[in-house]
mmCIF file with all atom_site columns, C-alpha atoms in Angstrom:
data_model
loop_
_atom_site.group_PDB
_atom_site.id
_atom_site.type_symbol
_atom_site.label_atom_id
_atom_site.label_alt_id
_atom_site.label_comp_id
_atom_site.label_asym_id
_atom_site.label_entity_id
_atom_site.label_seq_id
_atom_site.pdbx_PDB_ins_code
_atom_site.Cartn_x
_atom_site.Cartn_y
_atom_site.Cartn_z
_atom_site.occupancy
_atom_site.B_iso_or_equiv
_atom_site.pdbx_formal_charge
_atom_site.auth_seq_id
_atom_site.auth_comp_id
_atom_site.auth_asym_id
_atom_site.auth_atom_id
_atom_site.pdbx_PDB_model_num
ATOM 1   C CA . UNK A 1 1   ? 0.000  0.000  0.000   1.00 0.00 ? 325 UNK A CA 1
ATOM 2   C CA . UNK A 1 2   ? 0.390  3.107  0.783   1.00 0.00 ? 326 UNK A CA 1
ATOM 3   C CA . UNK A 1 3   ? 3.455  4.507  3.279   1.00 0.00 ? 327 UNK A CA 1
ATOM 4   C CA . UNK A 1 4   ? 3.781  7.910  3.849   1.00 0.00 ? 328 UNK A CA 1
ATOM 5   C CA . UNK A 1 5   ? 6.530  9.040  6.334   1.00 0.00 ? 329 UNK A CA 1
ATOM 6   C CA . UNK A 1 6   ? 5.388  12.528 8.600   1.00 0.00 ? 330 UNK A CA 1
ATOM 7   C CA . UNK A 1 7   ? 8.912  12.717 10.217  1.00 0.00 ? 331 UNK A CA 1
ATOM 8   C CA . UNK A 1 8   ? 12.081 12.361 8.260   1.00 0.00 ? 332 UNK A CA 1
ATOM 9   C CA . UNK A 1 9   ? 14.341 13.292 11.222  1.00 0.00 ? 333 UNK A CA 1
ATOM 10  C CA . UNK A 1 10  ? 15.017 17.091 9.042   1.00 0.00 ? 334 UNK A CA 1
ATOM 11  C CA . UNK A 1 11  ? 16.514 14.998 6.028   1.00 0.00 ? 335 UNK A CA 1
ATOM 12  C CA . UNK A 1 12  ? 14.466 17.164 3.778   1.00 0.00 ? 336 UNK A CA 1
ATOM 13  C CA . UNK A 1 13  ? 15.840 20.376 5.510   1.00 0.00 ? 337 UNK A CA 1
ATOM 14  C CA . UNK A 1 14  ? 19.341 19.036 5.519   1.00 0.00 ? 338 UNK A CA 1
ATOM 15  C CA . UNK A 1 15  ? 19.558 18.420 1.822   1.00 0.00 ? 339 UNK A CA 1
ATOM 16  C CA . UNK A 1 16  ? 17.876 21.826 1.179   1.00 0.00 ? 340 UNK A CA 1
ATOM 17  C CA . UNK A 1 17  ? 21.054 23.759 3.211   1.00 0.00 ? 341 UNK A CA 1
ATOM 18  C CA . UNK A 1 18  ? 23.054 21.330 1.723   1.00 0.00 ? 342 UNK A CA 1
ATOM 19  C CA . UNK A 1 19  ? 22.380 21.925 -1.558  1.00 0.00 ? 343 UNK A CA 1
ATOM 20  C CA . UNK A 1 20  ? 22.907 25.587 -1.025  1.00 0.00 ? 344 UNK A CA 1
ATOM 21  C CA . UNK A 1 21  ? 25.864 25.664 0.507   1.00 0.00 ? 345 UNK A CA 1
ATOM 22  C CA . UNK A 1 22  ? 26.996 23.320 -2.993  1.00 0.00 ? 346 UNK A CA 1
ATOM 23  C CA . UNK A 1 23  ? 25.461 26.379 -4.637  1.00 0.00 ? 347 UNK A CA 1
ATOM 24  C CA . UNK A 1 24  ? 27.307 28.924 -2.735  1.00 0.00 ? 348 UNK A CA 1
ATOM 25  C CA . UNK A 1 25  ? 30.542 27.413 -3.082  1.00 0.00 ? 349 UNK A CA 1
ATOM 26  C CA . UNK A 1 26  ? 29.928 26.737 -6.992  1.00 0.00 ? 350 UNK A CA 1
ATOM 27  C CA . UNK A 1 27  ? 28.998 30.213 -7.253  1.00 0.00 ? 351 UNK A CA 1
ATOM 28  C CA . UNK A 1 28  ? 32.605 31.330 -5.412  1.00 0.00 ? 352 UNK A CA 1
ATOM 29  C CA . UNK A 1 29  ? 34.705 29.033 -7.386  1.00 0.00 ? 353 UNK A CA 1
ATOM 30  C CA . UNK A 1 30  ? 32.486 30.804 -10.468 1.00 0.00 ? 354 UNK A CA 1
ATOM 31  C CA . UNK A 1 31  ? 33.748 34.041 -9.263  1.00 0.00 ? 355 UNK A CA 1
ATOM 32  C CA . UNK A 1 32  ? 37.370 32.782 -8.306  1.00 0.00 ? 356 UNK A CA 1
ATOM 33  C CA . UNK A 1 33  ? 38.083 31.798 -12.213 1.00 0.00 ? 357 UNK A CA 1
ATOM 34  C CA . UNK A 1 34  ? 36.308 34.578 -13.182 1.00 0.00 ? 358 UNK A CA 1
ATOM 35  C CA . UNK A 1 35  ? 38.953 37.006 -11.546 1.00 0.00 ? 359 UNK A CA 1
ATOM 36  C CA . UNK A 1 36  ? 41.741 34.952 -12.759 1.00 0.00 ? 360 UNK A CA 1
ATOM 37  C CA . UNK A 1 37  ? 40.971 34.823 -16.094 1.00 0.00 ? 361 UNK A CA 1
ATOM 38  C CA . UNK A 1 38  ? 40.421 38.906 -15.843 1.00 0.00 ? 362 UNK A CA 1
ATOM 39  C CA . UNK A 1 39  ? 43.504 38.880 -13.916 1.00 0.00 ? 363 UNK A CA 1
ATOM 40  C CA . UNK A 1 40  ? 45.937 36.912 -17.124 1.00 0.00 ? 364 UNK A CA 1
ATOM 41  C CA . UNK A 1 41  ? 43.773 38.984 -19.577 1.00 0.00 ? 365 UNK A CA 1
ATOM 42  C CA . UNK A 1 42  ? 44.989 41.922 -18.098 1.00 0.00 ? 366 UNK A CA 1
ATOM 43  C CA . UNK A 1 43  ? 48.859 41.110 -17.688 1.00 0.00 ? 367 UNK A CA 1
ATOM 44  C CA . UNK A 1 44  ? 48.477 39.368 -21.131 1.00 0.00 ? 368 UNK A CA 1
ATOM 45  C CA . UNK A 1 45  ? 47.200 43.169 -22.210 1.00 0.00 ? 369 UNK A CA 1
ATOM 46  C CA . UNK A 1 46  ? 50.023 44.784 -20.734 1.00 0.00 ? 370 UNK A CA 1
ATOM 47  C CA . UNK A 1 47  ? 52.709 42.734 -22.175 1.00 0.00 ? 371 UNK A CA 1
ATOM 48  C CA . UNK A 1 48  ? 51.317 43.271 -25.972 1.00 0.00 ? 372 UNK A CA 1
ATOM 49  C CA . UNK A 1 49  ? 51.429 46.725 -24.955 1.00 0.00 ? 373 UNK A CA 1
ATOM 50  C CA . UNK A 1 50  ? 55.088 45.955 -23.623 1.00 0.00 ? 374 UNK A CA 1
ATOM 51  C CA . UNK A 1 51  ? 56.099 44.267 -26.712 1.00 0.00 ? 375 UNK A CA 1
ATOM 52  C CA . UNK A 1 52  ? 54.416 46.759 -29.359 1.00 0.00 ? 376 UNK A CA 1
ATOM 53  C CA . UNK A 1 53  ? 56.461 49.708 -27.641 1.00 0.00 ? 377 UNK A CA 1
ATOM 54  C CA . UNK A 1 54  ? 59.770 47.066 -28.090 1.00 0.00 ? 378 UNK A CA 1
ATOM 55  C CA . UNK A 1 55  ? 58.909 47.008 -31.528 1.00 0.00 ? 379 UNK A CA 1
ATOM 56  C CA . UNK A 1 56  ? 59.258 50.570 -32.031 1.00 0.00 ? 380 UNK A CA 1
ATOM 57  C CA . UNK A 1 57  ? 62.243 51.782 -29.949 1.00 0.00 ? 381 UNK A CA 1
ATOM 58  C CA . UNK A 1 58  ? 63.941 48.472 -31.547 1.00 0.00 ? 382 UNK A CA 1
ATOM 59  C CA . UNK A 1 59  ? 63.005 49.313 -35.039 1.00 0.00 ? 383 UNK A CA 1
ATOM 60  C CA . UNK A 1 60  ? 64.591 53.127 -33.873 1.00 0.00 ? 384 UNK A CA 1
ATOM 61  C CA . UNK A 1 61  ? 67.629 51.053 -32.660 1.00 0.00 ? 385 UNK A CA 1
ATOM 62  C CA . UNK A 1 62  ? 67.963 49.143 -36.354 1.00 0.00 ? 386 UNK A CA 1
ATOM 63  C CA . UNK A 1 63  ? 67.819 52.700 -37.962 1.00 0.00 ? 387 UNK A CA 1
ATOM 64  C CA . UNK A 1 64  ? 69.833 54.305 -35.777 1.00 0.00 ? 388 UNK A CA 1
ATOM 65  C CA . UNK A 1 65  ? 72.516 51.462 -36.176 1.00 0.00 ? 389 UNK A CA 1
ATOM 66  C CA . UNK A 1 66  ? 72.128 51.754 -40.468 1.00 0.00 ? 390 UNK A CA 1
ATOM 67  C CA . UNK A 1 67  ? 72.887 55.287 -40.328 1.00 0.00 ? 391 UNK A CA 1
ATOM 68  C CA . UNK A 1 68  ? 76.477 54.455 -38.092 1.00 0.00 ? 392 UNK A CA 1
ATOM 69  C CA . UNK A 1 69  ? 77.374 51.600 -40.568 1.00 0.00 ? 393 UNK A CA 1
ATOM 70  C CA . UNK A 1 70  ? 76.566 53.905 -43.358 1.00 0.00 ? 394 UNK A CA 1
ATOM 71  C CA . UNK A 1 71  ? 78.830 56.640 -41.624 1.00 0.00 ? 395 UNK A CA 1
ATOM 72  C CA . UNK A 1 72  ? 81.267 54.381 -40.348 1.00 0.00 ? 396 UNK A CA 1
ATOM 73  C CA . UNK A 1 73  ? 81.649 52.891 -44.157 1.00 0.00 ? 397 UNK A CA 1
ATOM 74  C CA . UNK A 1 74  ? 82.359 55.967 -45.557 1.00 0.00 ? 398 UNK A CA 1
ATOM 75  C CA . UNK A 1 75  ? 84.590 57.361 -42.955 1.00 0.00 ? 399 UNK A CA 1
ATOM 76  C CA . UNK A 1 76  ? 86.556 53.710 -43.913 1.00 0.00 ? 400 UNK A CA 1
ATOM 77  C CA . UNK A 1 77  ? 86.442 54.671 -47.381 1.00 0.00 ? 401 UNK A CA 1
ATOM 78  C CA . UNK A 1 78  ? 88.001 57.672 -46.487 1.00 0.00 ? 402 UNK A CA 1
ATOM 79  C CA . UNK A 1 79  ? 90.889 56.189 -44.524 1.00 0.00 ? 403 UNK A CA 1
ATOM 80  C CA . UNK A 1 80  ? 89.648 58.099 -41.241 1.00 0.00 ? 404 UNK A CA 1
ATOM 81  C CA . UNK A 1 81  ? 88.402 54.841 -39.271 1.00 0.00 ? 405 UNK A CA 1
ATOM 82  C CA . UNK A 1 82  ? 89.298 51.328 -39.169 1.00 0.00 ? 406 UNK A CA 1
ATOM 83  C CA . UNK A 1 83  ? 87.876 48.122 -40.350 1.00 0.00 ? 407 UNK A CA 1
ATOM 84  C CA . UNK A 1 84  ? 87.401 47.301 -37.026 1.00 0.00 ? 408 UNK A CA 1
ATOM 85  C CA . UNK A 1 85  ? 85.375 50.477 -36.537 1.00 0.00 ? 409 UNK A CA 1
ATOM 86  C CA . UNK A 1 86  ? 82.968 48.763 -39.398 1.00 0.00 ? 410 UNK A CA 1
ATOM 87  C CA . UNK A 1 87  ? 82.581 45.648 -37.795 1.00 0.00 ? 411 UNK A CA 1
ATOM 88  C CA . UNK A 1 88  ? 81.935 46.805 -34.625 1.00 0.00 ? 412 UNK A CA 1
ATOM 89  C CA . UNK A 1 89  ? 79.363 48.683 -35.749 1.00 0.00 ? 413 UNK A CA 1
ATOM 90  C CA . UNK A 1 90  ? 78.122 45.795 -38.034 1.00 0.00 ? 414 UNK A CA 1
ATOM 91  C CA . UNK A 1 91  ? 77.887 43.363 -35.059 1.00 0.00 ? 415 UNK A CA 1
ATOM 92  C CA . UNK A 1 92  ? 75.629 46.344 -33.357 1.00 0.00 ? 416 UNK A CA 1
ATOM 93  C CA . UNK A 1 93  ? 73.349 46.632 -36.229 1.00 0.00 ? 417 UNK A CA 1
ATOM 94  C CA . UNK A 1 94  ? 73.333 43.166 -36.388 1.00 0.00 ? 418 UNK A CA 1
ATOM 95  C CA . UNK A 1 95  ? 72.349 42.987 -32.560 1.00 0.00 ? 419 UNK A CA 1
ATOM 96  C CA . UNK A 1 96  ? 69.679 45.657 -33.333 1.00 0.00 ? 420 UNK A CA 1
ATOM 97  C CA . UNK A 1 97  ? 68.433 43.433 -35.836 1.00 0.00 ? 421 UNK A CA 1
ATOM 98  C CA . UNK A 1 98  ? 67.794 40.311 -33.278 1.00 0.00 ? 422 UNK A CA 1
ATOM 99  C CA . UNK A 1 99  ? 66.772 42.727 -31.061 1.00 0.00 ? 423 UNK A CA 1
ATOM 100 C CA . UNK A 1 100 ? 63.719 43.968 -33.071 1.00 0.00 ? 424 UNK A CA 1
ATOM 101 C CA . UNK A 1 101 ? 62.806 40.127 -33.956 1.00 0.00 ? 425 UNK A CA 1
ATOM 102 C CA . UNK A 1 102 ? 62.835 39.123 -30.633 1.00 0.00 ? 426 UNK A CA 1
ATOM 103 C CA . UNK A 1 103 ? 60.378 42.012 -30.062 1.00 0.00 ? 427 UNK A CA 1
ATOM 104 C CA . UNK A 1 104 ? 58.449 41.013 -32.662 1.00 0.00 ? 428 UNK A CA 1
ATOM 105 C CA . UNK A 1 105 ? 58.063 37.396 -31.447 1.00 0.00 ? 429 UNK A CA 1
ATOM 106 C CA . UNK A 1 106 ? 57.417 38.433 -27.485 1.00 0.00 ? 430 UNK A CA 1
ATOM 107 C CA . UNK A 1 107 ? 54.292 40.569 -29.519 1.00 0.00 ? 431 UNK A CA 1
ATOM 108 C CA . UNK A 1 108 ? 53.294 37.379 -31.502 1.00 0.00 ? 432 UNK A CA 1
ATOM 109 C CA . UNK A 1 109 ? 53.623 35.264 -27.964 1.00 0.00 ? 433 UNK A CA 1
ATOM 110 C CA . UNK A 1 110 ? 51.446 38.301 -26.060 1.00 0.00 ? 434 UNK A CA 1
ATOM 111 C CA . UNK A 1 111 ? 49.081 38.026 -28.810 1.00 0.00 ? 435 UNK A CA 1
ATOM 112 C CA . UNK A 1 112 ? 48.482 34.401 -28.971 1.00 0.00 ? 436 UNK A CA 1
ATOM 113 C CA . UNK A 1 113 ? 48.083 34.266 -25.094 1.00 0.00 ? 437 UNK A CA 1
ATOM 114 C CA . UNK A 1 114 ? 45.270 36.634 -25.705 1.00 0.00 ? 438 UNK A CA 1
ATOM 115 C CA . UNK A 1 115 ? 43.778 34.805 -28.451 1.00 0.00 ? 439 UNK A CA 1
ATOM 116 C CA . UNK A 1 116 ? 44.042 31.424 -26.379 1.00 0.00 ? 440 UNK A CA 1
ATOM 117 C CA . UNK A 1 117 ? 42.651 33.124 -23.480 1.00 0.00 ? 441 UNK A CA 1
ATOM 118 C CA . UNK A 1 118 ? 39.375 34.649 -25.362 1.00 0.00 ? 442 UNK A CA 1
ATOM 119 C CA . UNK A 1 119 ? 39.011 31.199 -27.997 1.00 0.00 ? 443 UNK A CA 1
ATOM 120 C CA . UNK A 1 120 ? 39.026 33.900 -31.003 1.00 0.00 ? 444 UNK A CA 1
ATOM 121 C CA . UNK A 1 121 ? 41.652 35.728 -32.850 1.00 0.00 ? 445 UNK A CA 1
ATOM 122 C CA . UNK A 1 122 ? 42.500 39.309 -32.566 1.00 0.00 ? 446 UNK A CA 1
#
């Protein structure tokens, strides 16, 4: 037949409080990733930012470092410098050069940690 049970010793009531406290704590751990991902999106931000301003002061650098080979070359040609003058200043353009990739690939790297981070591309 029929069995119907008037006290339940507060089961009912227990698994009500317990399933909000599951609730409660789903809804922190919610919030917890929530900040974290805000919190990498934000550095993430700040190091494209980083690497974009690299990318200019290096390019600057690679410039700056064509115009001394170019002066350095002709002061060579001239017999006022040495060749060692040139290839100094060769190995510092060419450690401009590495420079401004590198800066270049840290802004790729920022980028894609941004992209992976928001599952779409920039």
């Amino acid at each position: 037949g029929f069995n119907w049970q008037l006290f339940n010793r507060f089961t009912r009531e227990q698994n009500i409080v317990t399933a909000i406290s599951s609730a409660d704590a789903a809804r922190a751990v919610a919030e917890e990733a929530r900040r974290a991902v805000l919190a990498d999106l934000t550095s993430r931000l700040a190091e494209l930012d980083a690497a974009r301003l690299r990318i200019l002061i290096t390019q600057r650098s690679v410039e700056a470092s064509q115009e001394d080979l170019r002066v350095q070359q002709e002061r060579y040609r001239l017999g006022v410098s040495t060749i060692l003058d040139v290839l100094l200043t060769t190995e510092q353009l060419n450690q401009a050069e590495v420079d401004a990739v590198n800066a270049r690939f840290d802004y790729l790297r920022a980028k894609a940690g941004i992209e992976a981070l928001i599952g779409r591309a920039l």
